[in-house]
Phi, psi and omega in degrees: 000134180268146180255139178293146178282131179275100183298324182294317181288329178296319181293322184279346181281339177269140177295136180271136174278142178298146179294162179302318181292326177293318178293321180296318179298319178296318179295318179295317179298318178297319179296318179298315179298316179299315179299316180296323180289328184257357185304120180305140178076346183233329186311123185283348184244306182237151176217135177283140176224174172221155178279115185280346184213183179268010185295341181251012178293138007267001179300311177231136179265144179307129180089351180292137178265144179206164180258142180242134175283128177271356181250000185303323180242016181088182181255149173231176180305324186260018182301319185257148182281328188271343181203160177260142175279146182277053179227159173245150183074210182233137180228127340292165188272068177275143185251149175290160177244159176301137179096342178298141171264124185236157173241130179214160180274145176294135182295333182270344180204104185293354176278341179268131179238140179251148173241115184217165176260138176282120176246334180239155178244167180308131181095345178284151173251112184252130180219160165254121181242110182060034180083002181251143178286130178234132177238122180054042175082003180242130176295137178286127181297143176216147181246129179296142175240170176301149179304150181239166178283139174292126183296337180268334178224084188305335179286339181273134178264143178231158179292143181232138182222155170257112183261138182238117181280160172305135184101350173098354179289130179231159183200165180265138175235156172248133178266098186279329182208173178282215181295123182263008178095189183292152178276000000 
């Protein structure tokens, strides 16, 4: 005796693919979330920046665009440009480490932003001695590298070094000039 095929159970036993409109809604929702996360001046996680000068060459070239994590050291009252958060201090209170490249606002004008490398930590004494970086009275070790092109005058060669901070973080620097005086 033959049994009739149950069409309803046959349909439910196969995995259903989302409809075209369902996939489109999912893609749109993902795009909206991505835009909100990356939205300049508001994005809570990442923000696009650019290197405004040659001060970080060769790590960053003037005009180079890069993304900055807004959560790396926690949030503060001034994390966002369009509004202030109702908190004091930093939450959570994560601290930068030597070698981190950070973006921060100038204390005298919050419209100006700097891109710099952290070389000293609270309590450290940081100096330039004869054009060399000194931390707590000790010159930071550096290894000579082949000469590099001056970013402002590419035909001109400048000294290049691999500098190593206490704790082992190292990076390349270009020696554009000698002692530039007090910081």
